[in-house]
């Protein structure tokens, strides 16, 4: 029997991490350095042995079972086991009623979790699920995670402690994060679609526009934010109405403008690429049958270009969700606020409170829009 | 039905169509034939104004085609092209319904027309109406393309290399179907091809184009017997011009009175086919009979050969 290569790698990495690196870190309070604990230290003997036995079983499946359903089931079981184990460790190490101590997942837990996550992703890839099933799987995973969080399963872990302190701000900054990312995408669509159509129709314009947008893409995010602060600040000072509308040198305005500028290239370029892909004969037939130019555009060209345009939207949305993080530096708000605040206070839990939802948001956007693009492309070409 | 007056198209300094004039009668099947790049498509596309002429004009039933907006003109004219140009994201039924929808027919009338056309093109409506173009074979796609062009009952159908993408057997079938459809719907057809055999097979009028100019326009036999230009005889083919000429007349048209001892041939068979049959059997006369078997007359090899020269 040949061992599965990826399974071997992930099993080895996960096992080594669990056995040699701390499972959790215990801190008497938020600031002091912590003490590492292994799984065996914090769980009762039967619990630790049960965990190890189950994870061993997952490793065996990862090594020797080829059926992707079974592999997925094993990986998910492993994820649940390590999640419950870390929650149990949190409960065990926290004295009743104590809100000061911090129990954070350790390096061993993180690496084991990543290994199990990769194992699950690999199994899903091997299953080749259709777009609908992929979205459904994502929804199920998010649903289970949210239920567990709402139920309080992880309340004694340090990240949830940070959440409890920042709950109101978290909701506010989370909503702002999504609004900034989606808003700049919306603006980019409103401007980029017509610009893309124009570039397609007027080839001479194409090189100039795409070249300019390409140039903008090469400016580092933080530099672009900085470059926009001066002109927007001047605008606000000179035009009172602009200031009343919330346009200032710092805050949301430069963030949205910068994200909008970054978003234009994928939208315009993909609109042009999508329209180019429409067969010449199809457009010729549409015109020859008596469609007006706008009918050809809305009934034939745009629907056929849509899968490629959606791919552009996916790039933009995932890119924006990541880039909004940096907007926090110029007062734009969003989940990046927690990240930079955490860095400032060397409070890694606060950094994670911002970073984990950003990763989850970006990943979810990618899964959903990939599925959408696939459904669109399937409408035959 | 169509009068083309001194039509010219220039792109920059190159003249693509050069002062073409012709009259295409109602109910004719006119084939425009010529080598690739000779300006056939451009000429055809100036009829429905997909290309606007540099000079000259096109009259449709006596009216200048520029009198109405181009898209309204095109809805009255059927248009079928090589590689069919079906809309990949629309079903077969939606494709066929394109022009009726643009013209605002009500749903019941559109549905009935789609069903009628699918049946006319031997495509079972229950099977094909809901399918997408990529699910069909090349021949089926081509038939849907022609059905779509005929959907709004146009008086005139323009076809640009409609069979160009088909393999020879399906192509021959599609050509037969076109002759059938034409009898059935009485549509005037203008068809562009680079294939001289196709031109002779389909056209009752053939226009030969070269370098943007129309070298000759007339019945196919005239192209062979009275070529207006050496290039025309080169293009129609010198080696088999006699055979081509024979293929243009039927046994019924050429039959001599009286009957003879010999094999029976159908009145609808071409002289070329009758000659081939006689050569094959090693006899020199045949009886010509109608579809119902009654004798119509006879043909001899000598009589047939006389039809093979001007
Ligand atoms: N839009 C255009 N711009 C420039 N040249 C063109 C255009 N359309 C056609 N031509 C040129 O005109 C000539 C005739 O084209 P076309 O009418 O398509 O020929 P055919 O259908 O006989 O093959 C070709 O040499 C082609 O390159
Ligand atoms: Mg052509």
XYZ file of C-alpha atoms and ligand atoms in Angstrom:
719
model
C 0.000 0.000 0.000
C 1.446 3.366 -1.021
C 1.092 6.219 1.422
C -0.576 9.396 0.168
C 2.162 12.042 -0.284
C 0.195 15.062 0.870
C -1.361 12.997 3.665
C 2.118 11.955 4.835
C 3.392 15.523 4.812
C 0.395 16.941 6.675
C 0.349 14.085 9.210
C 4.052 14.473 9.930
C 3.818 18.255 10.295
C 0.684 18.127 12.440
C 1.980 15.367 14.710
C 5.388 16.992 15.183
C 3.759 20.319 15.997
C 1.334 18.802 18.508
C 4.047 16.826 20.254
C 6.820 19.433 20.316
C 5.110 22.842 20.346
C 2.742 24.273 22.977
C -0.938 23.469 22.502
C -2.025 26.518 24.533
C -0.320 29.469 26.211
C -1.515 30.504 29.639
C -1.098 34.115 30.743
C -2.063 35.440 34.173
C -3.204 38.645 32.428
C -3.172 40.301 28.997
C 0.342 41.764 29.249
C 2.620 39.283 31.053
C 4.528 36.597 29.124
C 2.736 33.247 29.070
C 3.610 29.694 30.000
C 3.233 26.931 27.402
C 1.089 23.856 28.014
C 0.805 20.646 26.049
C -2.450 18.848 25.389
C -1.608 16.293 28.089
C -1.041 19.043 30.692
C -4.441 20.613 30.385
C -6.905 17.823 29.657
C -7.726 14.892 31.924
C -5.792 11.778 30.920
C -8.764 10.133 29.172
C -9.473 13.319 27.232
C -5.894 13.732 26.013
C -5.562 10.058 25.107
C -8.921 10.189 23.299
C -7.767 13.237 21.319
C -4.458 11.647 20.355
C -6.218 8.402 19.367
C -8.703 10.245 17.177
C -6.002 12.348 15.531
C -3.986 9.179 14.928
C -7.009 7.707 13.168
C -7.268 10.873 11.036
C -3.569 10.498 10.130
C -4.085 6.896 9.075
C -6.969 7.932 6.847
C -4.868 10.778 5.440
C -2.070 8.313 4.684
C -3.859 5.303 3.300
C -7.489 6.016 2.359
C -8.154 7.255 -1.169
C -11.937 7.728 -0.964
C -12.276 11.542 -0.877
C -15.541 11.488 1.100
C -13.892 9.502 3.873
C -10.877 11.810 3.810
C -13.132 14.847 4.095
C -15.065 13.286 6.955
C -11.827 12.429 8.800
C -10.399 15.924 8.289
C -13.586 17.582 9.538
C -13.679 15.244 12.530
C -10.081 16.268 13.247
C -10.979 19.965 13.022
C -13.849 19.475 15.468
C -11.612 17.523 17.864
C -8.838 20.141 18.013
C -11.417 22.952 18.232
C -13.189 21.286 21.150
C -9.849 20.408 22.776
C -8.658 24.010 22.744
C -12.041 25.147 24.084
C -11.777 22.545 26.855
C -8.229 23.710 27.625
C -9.524 27.238 27.943
C -12.233 26.136 30.331
C -9.830 23.969 32.359
C -7.158 26.671 32.790
C -9.570 29.501 33.627
C -10.538 29.727 37.302
C -14.297 30.142 37.687
C -15.408 33.778 37.237
C -11.881 35.006 36.376
C -11.895 37.471 33.466
C -8.235 38.439 33.711
C -6.353 35.284 32.748
C -5.719 34.657 29.069
C -5.605 31.241 27.412
C -4.429 31.505 23.815
C -4.055 28.684 21.273
C -0.347 27.853 20.913
C 1.806 27.215 17.880
C 1.126 23.478 18.084
C -2.615 24.053 17.864
C -2.328 26.502 14.970
C -0.122 24.208 12.905
C -2.295 21.150 13.582
C -5.394 23.152 12.634
C -3.836 24.417 9.409
C -2.799 20.836 8.515
C -6.329 19.573 9.111
C -7.776 22.494 7.155
C -5.507 21.721 4.214
C -6.484 18.062 4.433
C -10.158 19.047 4.260
C -9.563 21.468 1.355
C -7.643 18.786 -0.507
C -10.456 16.278 0.036
C -13.015 18.801 -1.228
C -10.885 19.452 -4.308
C -10.721 15.722 -4.981
C -14.505 15.482 -4.669
C -14.853 18.067 -7.464
C -18.030 19.537 -6.039
C -20.207 21.691 -8.303
C -20.498 25.422 -7.637
C -23.741 25.094 -5.664
C -22.298 22.419 -3.393
C -19.164 24.465 -2.742
C -21.231 27.443 -1.609
C -23.369 25.117 0.481
C -20.281 23.616 2.148
C -18.985 27.096 2.888
C -22.343 28.136 4.354
C -22.462 24.999 6.489
C -18.926 25.550 7.807
C -19.629 29.212 8.603
C -22.970 28.269 10.177
C -21.421 25.683 12.490
C -18.606 28.061 13.467
C -21.033 30.907 14.213
C -23.316 28.608 16.224
C -20.382 27.447 18.326
C -19.246 31.051 18.864
C -22.777 32.166 19.782
C -23.155 29.210 22.108
C -20.067 30.356 23.990
C -17.995 27.267 23.318
C -14.829 29.343 22.931
C -15.607 32.098 25.433
C -12.615 31.302 27.635
C -10.108 31.672 24.803
C -8.158 34.910 24.610
C -9.490 36.009 21.194
C -13.060 35.740 22.467
C -11.996 37.689 25.554
C -10.833 40.470 23.259
C -14.095 40.167 21.381
C -16.145 40.438 24.560
C -14.377 43.695 25.432
C -14.717 45.082 21.882
C -18.069 43.578 20.815
C -19.760 46.861 19.877
C -16.741 48.221 18.025
C -16.238 44.858 16.324
C -19.706 44.925 14.786
C -19.227 48.528 13.735
C -15.760 48.085 12.232
C -16.775 44.800 10.586
C -19.720 46.457 8.872
C -17.484 49.364 7.877
C -14.899 46.968 6.469
C -17.509 45.304 4.261
C -18.999 48.664 3.272
C -15.598 50.060 2.238
C -14.712 46.963 0.224
C -18.113 46.608 -1.436
C -18.606 50.342 -1.907
C -15.354 50.831 -3.770
C -16.182 47.740 -5.841
C -19.583 49.243 -6.670
C -18.002 52.535 -7.682
C -15.436 50.663 -9.778
C -18.234 48.771 -11.529
C -20.206 51.932 -12.235
C -17.148 53.590 -13.777
C -15.238 50.537 -15.008
C -17.942 48.776 -17.029
C -18.632 51.750 -19.326
C -14.906 52.457 -19.519
C -14.251 48.817 -20.448
C -16.956 48.898 -23.113
C -15.499 52.129 -24.478
C -11.980 50.661 -24.539
C -13.283 47.636 -26.409
C -15.052 49.789 -28.983
C -12.159 52.229 -29.427
C -8.960 50.168 -29.647
C -6.813 53.309 -29.766
C -8.013 54.219 -26.282
C -7.351 50.725 -24.940
C -3.563 50.806 -24.589
C -3.594 54.252 -22.957
C -6.315 53.455 -20.410
C -5.036 49.997 -19.500
C -1.486 51.341 -19.277
C -2.531 54.084 -16.871
C -4.550 51.694 -14.714
C -1.623 49.273 -14.702
C 0.625 52.048 -13.454
C -1.771 52.796 -10.594
C -1.698 49.140 -9.606
C 2.052 49.272 -9.142
C 1.855 52.066 -6.533
C 2.029 50.461 -3.077
C -1.229 50.806 -1.165
C 0.070 52.887 1.676
C 1.842 55.229 -0.768
C -1.368 55.770 -2.713
C -3.242 56.533 0.515
C -0.562 59.062 1.327
C -0.637 60.597 -2.145
C -4.381 61.108 -1.885
C -4.293 62.713 1.546
C -2.876 66.016 0.288
C -5.272 66.666 -2.641
C -8.355 65.531 -0.727
C -7.362 67.611 2.278
C -6.919 70.618 -0.014
C -10.293 69.924 -1.626
C -11.997 69.821 1.758
C -10.333 73.087 2.780
C -11.281 74.844 -0.455
C -14.819 73.519 -0.954
C -16.975 73.566 2.176
C -19.550 71.293 0.526
C -16.897 68.601 0.048
C -16.048 68.826 3.718
C -19.732 68.569 4.626
C -19.952 65.405 2.522
C -17.237 63.874 4.681
C -14.373 64.336 2.251
C -11.166 64.894 4.173
C -7.482 64.208 3.810
C -7.747 61.327 6.214
C -10.568 58.894 6.939
C -12.827 57.021 4.572
C -12.509 59.348 1.552
C -8.881 58.652 0.578
C -9.411 54.971 1.382
C -12.410 54.651 -0.920
C -10.721 56.641 -3.684
C -7.568 54.525 -3.473
C -9.490 51.241 -3.451
C -11.605 52.488 -6.347
C -8.485 53.263 -8.358
C -7.012 49.848 -7.615
C -10.302 48.188 -8.559
C -10.539 49.802 -11.978
C -7.860 47.740 -13.709
C -9.375 44.274 -13.095
C -12.862 45.518 -13.990
C -11.845 47.366 -17.153
C -9.356 44.726 -18.297
C -11.794 41.866 -17.739
C -14.632 43.729 -19.427
C -12.434 44.198 -22.485
C -11.247 40.570 -22.369
C -14.804 39.287 -21.928
C -16.136 41.325 -24.836
C -13.204 40.246 -27.036
C -14.158 36.656 -26.359
C -17.616 37.064 -27.916
C -17.468 35.384 -31.335
C -17.430 37.840 -34.236
C -20.078 35.759 -36.046
C -22.465 36.010 -33.081
C -22.321 39.805 -33.065
C -22.578 39.906 -36.852
C -25.699 37.724 -36.737
C -27.240 39.882 -34.008
C -26.706 43.060 -36.025
C -27.786 41.371 -39.229
C -31.051 40.344 -37.634
C -31.879 43.907 -36.731
C -30.810 44.416 -33.151
C -29.889 47.993 -32.310
C -26.402 48.645 -30.944
C -27.673 48.770 -27.368
C -29.645 45.548 -27.858
C -26.526 43.822 -29.177
C -24.628 45.076 -26.131
C -27.173 44.167 -23.448
C -28.598 40.965 -24.948
C -25.560 39.412 -26.584
C -22.198 40.950 -25.744
C -22.505 41.628 -22.010
C -24.207 38.295 -21.140
C -21.493 36.421 -23.036
C -18.742 38.504 -21.404
C -20.246 38.129 -17.936
C -18.212 35.109 -16.714
C -14.972 36.972 -17.402
C -16.323 40.179 -15.832
C -17.361 38.217 -12.724
C -13.811 36.906 -12.511
C -12.689 40.543 -12.428
C -15.217 41.296 -9.685
C -13.824 38.379 -7.691
C -10.281 39.689 -7.994
C -11.400 43.155 -6.921
C -13.505 42.039 -3.987
C -10.851 39.736 -2.529
C -8.175 42.367 -3.124
C -10.305 45.087 -1.526
C -11.164 43.053 1.548
C -7.439 42.697 2.122
C -6.536 46.280 1.282
C -9.224 47.888 3.433
C -7.112 46.638 6.347
C -4.456 49.227 5.516
C -7.122 51.950 5.371
C -7.227 51.799 9.172
C -3.829 53.493 9.188
C -5.277 56.692 7.717
C -8.375 56.611 9.875
C -10.563 54.813 7.357
C -11.736 52.327 9.953
C -12.528 48.678 9.293
C -11.196 45.526 10.914
C -7.631 46.752 10.318
C -8.221 49.028 13.314
C -7.888 45.982 15.599
C -4.858 44.704 13.733
C -2.897 47.947 14.073
C -4.117 48.605 17.603
C -3.010 45.072 18.518
C 0.394 45.602 16.915
C 0.769 48.835 18.873
C -0.085 47.166 22.155
C 1.792 43.947 21.274
C -1.542 42.247 21.956
C -1.501 39.403 19.447
C -5.058 38.378 20.375
C -6.356 41.760 19.283
C -4.438 41.408 15.990
C -6.115 38.043 15.443
C -9.543 39.471 16.287
C -9.103 41.702 13.239
C -7.132 39.366 10.992
C -9.168 36.162 11.245
C -12.468 37.729 10.107
C -10.626 39.449 7.235
C -9.281 36.101 6.041
C -12.703 34.476 6.430
C -14.380 37.313 4.509
C -11.861 37.182 1.658
C -12.046 33.392 1.455
C -15.859 33.407 1.437
C -15.978 36.097 -1.253
C -13.590 34.040 -3.381
C -15.617 30.838 -3.006
C -18.959 32.509 -3.753
C -17.742 34.502 -6.765
C -15.803 31.562 -8.197
C -18.995 29.545 -8.015
C -20.923 32.371 -9.656
C -18.389 32.689 -12.476
C -18.565 28.940 -13.046
C -22.360 28.939 -13.205
C -22.245 31.831 -15.693
C -19.578 30.183 -17.818
C -21.568 26.981 -17.878
C -24.406 28.732 -19.613
C -22.813 27.393 -22.796
C -20.191 29.235 -24.774
C -37.039 42.937 -56.181
C -33.523 44.260 -55.495
C -31.950 46.843 -57.740
C -28.302 47.561 -57.125
C -27.083 50.731 -58.788
C -23.414 51.423 -59.285
C -22.541 50.278 -55.783
C -19.002 50.990 -54.587
C -17.265 50.410 -51.281
C -13.823 51.741 -50.484
C -11.764 51.231 -47.358
C -9.178 53.980 -47.451
C -7.673 53.738 -50.903
C -8.595 50.093 -51.578
C -11.781 49.556 -53.537
C -13.457 46.426 -52.250
C -16.627 46.603 -54.339
C -16.278 48.510 -57.584
C -19.344 49.978 -59.325
C -21.582 46.925 -59.217
C -25.040 47.159 -60.799
C -27.534 44.309 -61.004
C -31.218 43.552 -60.762
C -32.311 40.548 -58.731
C -35.842 39.416 -59.652
C -38.416 38.302 -57.097
C -38.459 34.560 -56.333
C -35.027 34.007 -57.831
C -32.129 32.232 -56.180
C -29.137 34.346 -57.058
C -25.682 33.102 -56.227
C -22.749 35.497 -55.948
C -19.596 33.501 -56.534
C -15.944 34.488 -56.535
C -12.596 33.834 -54.948
C -11.961 34.747 -51.338
C -11.513 38.492 -50.930
C -13.340 39.363 -54.163
C -15.872 41.486 -52.258
C -18.864 39.102 -52.209
C -19.615 39.499 -48.507
C -19.191 43.249 -48.680
C -21.650 43.417 -51.585
C -24.171 41.257 -49.715
C -23.754 43.249 -46.509
C -24.459 46.476 -48.341
C -27.925 45.112 -49.176
C -28.941 44.979 -45.501
C -26.667 47.907 -44.640
C -24.316 46.035 -42.335
C -21.861 47.903 -44.558
C -22.718 51.400 -45.769
C -21.749 51.986 -49.406
C -19.235 54.650 -50.360
C -21.391 55.474 -53.363
C -24.303 54.031 -55.310
C -27.569 52.798 -53.873
C -29.726 49.750 -53.258
C -33.451 49.735 -54.007
C -35.747 47.204 -52.423
C -39.070 46.976 -54.249
C -38.243 50.368 -55.721
C -37.525 52.062 -52.386
C -34.081 53.265 -51.380
C -32.923 51.132 -48.445
C -31.637 54.257 -46.719
C -35.193 55.526 -46.324
C -35.614 53.715 -42.985
C -33.343 53.063 -39.982
C -30.922 50.213 -40.705
C -32.121 47.982 -37.863
C -35.747 48.149 -39.069
C -34.666 47.307 -42.634
C -32.687 44.302 -41.353
C -35.654 42.891 -39.444
C -37.475 42.534 -42.773
C -34.542 40.735 -44.399
C -33.421 37.255 -43.374
C -29.684 36.859 -42.710
C -27.799 33.570 -42.347
C -24.011 33.276 -42.166
C -21.205 30.755 -42.160
C -20.724 29.100 -38.785
C -24.391 29.984 -38.166
C -23.699 32.711 -35.552
C -26.261 31.237 -33.168
C -26.425 32.875 -29.751
C -24.709 30.358 -27.465
C -26.578 31.515 -24.354
C -30.033 31.225 -25.922
C -31.966 28.009 -26.534
C -32.818 26.864 -30.039
C -36.361 28.216 -29.614
C -35.091 31.569 -28.313
C -32.625 31.812 -31.185
C -35.361 31.230 -33.741
C -37.647 33.695 -31.953
C -35.076 36.519 -32.133
C -36.549 38.634 -34.922
C -40.240 37.975 -34.101
C -39.440 39.183 -30.567
C -37.703 42.275 -31.873
C -40.791 42.926 -33.975
C -43.056 42.519 -30.962
C -45.089 39.479 -32.012
C -47.245 38.046 -29.233
C -46.040 34.911 -27.458
C -48.608 32.566 -28.978
C -47.719 33.585 -32.530
C -43.999 33.265 -31.805
C -44.479 29.806 -30.274
C -46.496 28.598 -33.249
C -43.953 29.951 -35.731
C -41.015 28.346 -33.887
C -42.776 24.982 -33.866
C -43.655 25.287 -37.547
C -40.052 26.077 -38.510
C -38.532 23.329 -36.374
C -40.822 20.831 -38.078
C -40.040 22.252 -41.525
C -36.325 21.682 -40.825
C -36.895 18.139 -39.516
C -36.037 19.080 -35.918
C -38.458 17.584 -33.398
C -39.719 20.554 -31.332
C -40.044 18.475 -28.139
C -36.371 17.503 -28.337
C -34.725 20.574 -29.775
C -36.673 23.667 -28.667
C -35.070 23.728 -25.214
C -31.563 22.709 -26.226
C -28.596 25.042 -26.487
C -26.672 25.387 -29.765
C -23.590 23.553 -28.458
C -25.737 20.448 -27.904
C -26.505 20.202 -31.635
C -24.478 18.733 -34.505
C -22.996 21.057 -37.124
C -25.770 20.262 -39.590
C -28.474 20.880 -36.997
C -26.901 24.185 -35.978
C -26.848 25.274 -39.586
C -30.531 24.390 -40.013
C -31.411 26.374 -36.897
C -29.433 29.280 -38.348
C -31.530 29.220 -41.529
C -34.762 28.698 -39.567
C -33.879 31.744 -37.460
C -33.292 33.782 -40.600
C -36.742 32.810 -41.911
C -38.591 33.288 -38.615
C -40.258 36.619 -39.342
C -41.358 35.485 -42.806
C -38.973 37.732 -44.739
C -39.516 38.214 -48.472
C -35.753 38.237 -48.929
C -33.092 35.966 -47.457
C -29.386 36.825 -47.573
C -26.972 33.939 -47.007
C -23.196 34.351 -46.650
C -21.430 31.017 -47.212
C -24.167 29.308 -45.195
C -22.824 25.803 -45.846
C -19.141 26.675 -45.637
C -18.562 24.866 -42.357
C -20.309 21.608 -43.281
C -18.725 18.395 -44.513
C -19.599 17.332 -48.093
C -22.439 14.900 -47.364
C -24.269 17.149 -44.900
C -23.572 20.032 -47.215
C -25.322 18.330 -50.148
C -28.290 17.591 -47.894
C -28.413 21.206 -46.722
C -28.379 22.398 -50.341
C -31.326 20.125 -51.165
C -33.135 21.403 -48.081
C -32.587 24.981 -49.206
C -34.152 24.295 -52.615
C -37.031 22.647 -50.761
C -37.500 25.545 -48.359
C -37.449 27.972 -51.225
C -40.244 26.108 -53.037
C -42.184 25.972 -49.811
C -41.873 29.561 -48.572
C -41.347 31.274 -51.937
C -38.513 33.369 -50.528
C -36.164 35.326 -52.761
C -32.638 34.216 -51.896
C -29.247 35.811 -52.474
C -26.444 33.428 -51.544
C -22.701 34.061 -51.441
C -20.224 31.231 -51.988
C -16.682 30.650 -53.224
C -17.657 27.165 -54.443
C -18.462 27.096 -58.161
C -20.168 23.682 -57.897
C -22.498 25.079 -55.251
C -23.216 28.098 -57.444
C -24.185 25.919 -60.399
C -26.145 23.551 -58.272
C -28.284 26.166 -56.519
C -28.422 29.309 -58.597
C -30.935 30.201 -61.265
C -28.881 33.368 -61.585
C -25.149 33.436 -60.974
C -23.014 36.539 -60.510
C -19.252 36.098 -60.844
C -17.080 38.536 -58.896
C -13.357 39.196 -59.022
C -11.378 42.013 -57.435
C -14.533 43.849 -56.420
C -15.974 43.926 -59.931
C -18.880 41.918 -61.249
C -17.534 40.076 -64.292
C -20.802 38.520 -65.396
C -24.326 38.061 -64.143
C -26.855 35.763 -65.765
C -28.313 32.248 -65.926
C -25.664 29.595 -65.230
C -25.728 28.165 -68.745
C -24.914 31.584 -70.175
C -21.736 31.741 -68.055
C -20.572 28.585 -69.806
C -21.751 29.269 -73.353
C -21.104 33.013 -73.538
C -18.465 33.931 -70.943
C -18.078 37.717 -70.795
C -14.468 37.526 -69.651
C -11.691 34.938 -69.950
C -11.554 34.963 -66.163
C -15.156 33.722 -66.038
C -14.348 30.642 -68.121
C -11.233 30.059 -66.040
C -13.302 30.208 -62.858
C -16.153 28.053 -64.140
C -13.548 25.534 -65.294
C -12.542 24.757 -68.882
C -11.906 21.050 -68.389
C -15.427 20.071 -67.352
C -17.506 22.891 -68.866
C -19.348 20.427 -71.133
C -20.304 18.288 -68.156
C -21.380 21.363 -66.190
C -23.588 22.403 -69.084
C -25.146 18.946 -69.260
C -25.873 19.043 -65.553
C -27.977 22.204 -66.068
C -30.617 20.544 -68.314
C -32.971 17.716 -67.425
C -33.879 14.659 -69.463
C -37.472 15.913 -69.611
C -36.427 19.181 -71.248
C -34.212 17.479 -73.841
C -36.360 14.426 -74.618
C -36.997 13.565 -78.287
C -40.425 12.245 -79.344
C -41.045 8.512 -79.566
C -39.767 5.622 -77.507
C -36.820 3.276 -77.978
C -35.521 0.041 -76.624
C -33.383 0.905 -73.637
C -33.190 1.643 -69.930
C -35.726 4.041 -68.380
C -34.450 7.324 -66.930
C -36.433 9.886 -64.902
C -37.490 13.110 -66.595
C -36.068 15.023 -63.633
C -32.575 13.497 -64.024
C -29.869 15.798 -65.386
C -28.389 15.064 -68.826
C -25.062 14.527 -67.131
C -26.536 11.722 -65.041
C -28.317 10.175 -68.050
C -25.083 10.195 -70.067
C -23.229 8.584 -67.204
C -25.912 5.906 -67.001
C -25.692 5.171 -70.745
C -21.891 4.972 -70.657
C -22.094 2.630 -67.704
C -24.593 0.321 -69.394
C -22.857 0.426 -72.764
C -26.022 1.374 -74.682
C -26.714 4.507 -76.722
C -30.387 5.295 -76.031
C -32.740 5.547 -73.071
C -36.488 6.031 -72.472
C -37.456 9.159 -70.521
C -40.316 8.546 -68.090
C -42.302 10.800 -65.751
C -42.479 10.232 -62.030
C -45.663 8.161 -62.529
C -43.919 5.900 -65.049
C -45.546 7.184 -68.254
C -43.183 7.533 -71.190
C -42.222 11.102 -72.100
C -39.895 10.365 -75.048
C -36.325 9.190 -75.561
C -32.720 10.344 -75.578
C -29.683 9.210 -77.551
C -26.029 9.753 -76.723
C -25.689 11.928 -79.815
C -28.646 14.077 -78.746
C -27.220 14.475 -75.265
C -23.783 15.430 -76.589
C -25.356 18.162 -78.666
C -26.534 19.787 -75.441
C -23.011 19.816 -74.079
C -21.726 22.576 -76.382
C -22.884 26.083 -77.104
N -13.960 46.503 -42.576
C -12.983 46.342 -43.486
N -11.919 47.159 -43.497
C -10.929 47.014 -44.409
N -10.925 46.074 -45.367
C -11.972 45.240 -45.425
C -13.048 45.327 -44.484
N -13.948 44.353 -44.788
C -13.441 43.699 -45.847
N -12.261 44.216 -46.227
C -11.443 43.759 -47.347
O -12.235 43.753 -48.486
C -11.931 42.635 -49.300
C -13.207 41.896 -49.653
O -13.731 41.338 -48.463
P -15.029 40.425 -48.492
O -16.166 41.204 -49.059
O -15.204 39.877 -47.130
O -14.582 39.302 -49.492
P -15.223 37.869 -49.762
O -16.491 37.738 -48.979
O -15.423 37.811 -51.223
O -14.189 36.867 -49.320
C -10.931 41.804 -48.570
O -9.661 42.014 -49.118
C -11.010 42.317 -47.155
O -9.755 42.236 -46.562
Mg -16.954 36.413 -47.404
